[in-house]
Amino acid sequence: MPRRVAGHGGLAKSPTMTDRIFTRVVIACDSAGENRSSIEAAARLATWLDAALHGIFVEDQALFNLAALPFARHVGATGEIFRSIDQPAISHHFTAQAIRIRAALEMAANEKEVAWTFDIIRGSPSNSSLDIGDQDLLVIEAQSRPFAGTLRLDSRWLATAFETHRSILLLRGGDNTHDIVALVQANGPTAFRLVTTAAKLAASGDRSLTLLIANDTIDTEGARKTVGAVSEKLAAKCRIGRITARALANTRGSLLLVDADPMVNDAAALKELLSQTRADVLFLHSH
């Protein structure tokens, strides 16, 4: 179970639907990811947050360096091994991939009627290589696309997701309905921001909202009032329950919001939480 911290103070601010929590949703793409479905999810999220959409394609420097080695080979999706690869072939692959991703980003943004931009960088697929700000929500994939049959590996983005101080949405794959669930593990400003963000996502996306609370020290009435400041209709239907292993297991198909303030959940607690749910998880950091 994730670490639970009681905290002090209630959730007594008054958010409005016009307050922007994020100004950009940034989707990080590379040659090992699914990308298209993630871009569509990021565009949908940008609509809910009234934010712009920004795509970044990372040309993996390590893959480029590997192609210079004489024993490097390409393994196909079904496990077949093709001829050796070289750096010009990798450069051509990067260019073609970037063109496809840019086209998918433009299509998704136009469909959702959100502003969009796109960049290409050369480096490592890690959060530290990206130039993103405090008002950006980074979207990454948890696993690579299938190769050698159905085998998937953890994405390289995942390795640093638990250490960053930026807000990150971790996509787990699957046909998610994206009902909204928020884990309320503390009182105070970070809990207020968590509940407000969850309420705005639910209200804008016309999704249900569930608040899972850690224990009796949590100001549940204050949490419901925070939801009501965003939408009275949503507050009236908002479900409130306890954080349990069963409740976390039942979040599959949802968008799960978690307070990633180190005083509430450290890196170990976030990893433990991730092992107990198959939901897409938004690790929310304070600005």
XYZ file of C-alpha atoms in Angstrom, residues 30-32 57-69 72-74 85-87 89-91 93-94 122-125 145 156:
33
model
C 10.296 7.624 -29.231
C 10.873 4.828 -31.714
C 10.073 2.100 -29.158
C 10.026 12.973 -30.638
C 13.317 11.837 -29.145
C 15.875 10.368 -31.542
C 17.517 7.845 -29.236
C 21.248 8.584 -29.178
C 22.016 5.165 -27.698
C 20.249 3.425 -30.598
C 22.147 5.608 -33.064
C 25.443 4.678 -31.400
C 24.490 0.983 -31.345
C 23.941 1.040 -35.118
C 27.640 1.829 -35.578
C 28.606 -1.554 -34.113
C 23.979 -4.863 -34.472
C 20.888 -6.529 -35.955
C 17.218 -5.563 -36.280
C 21.638 -1.950 -39.490
C 23.803 1.136 -39.822
C 23.584 4.780 -38.793
C 19.369 3.505 -41.845
C 18.660 4.596 -38.268
C 18.607 8.258 -39.325
C 14.006 5.482 -39.564
C 14.024 8.440 -37.153
C 18.438 13.887 -30.115
C 19.233 12.373 -26.727
C 18.072 9.843 -24.180
C 14.385 8.907 -23.702
C 5.305 -1.589 -28.078
C 13.027 3.922 -20.616
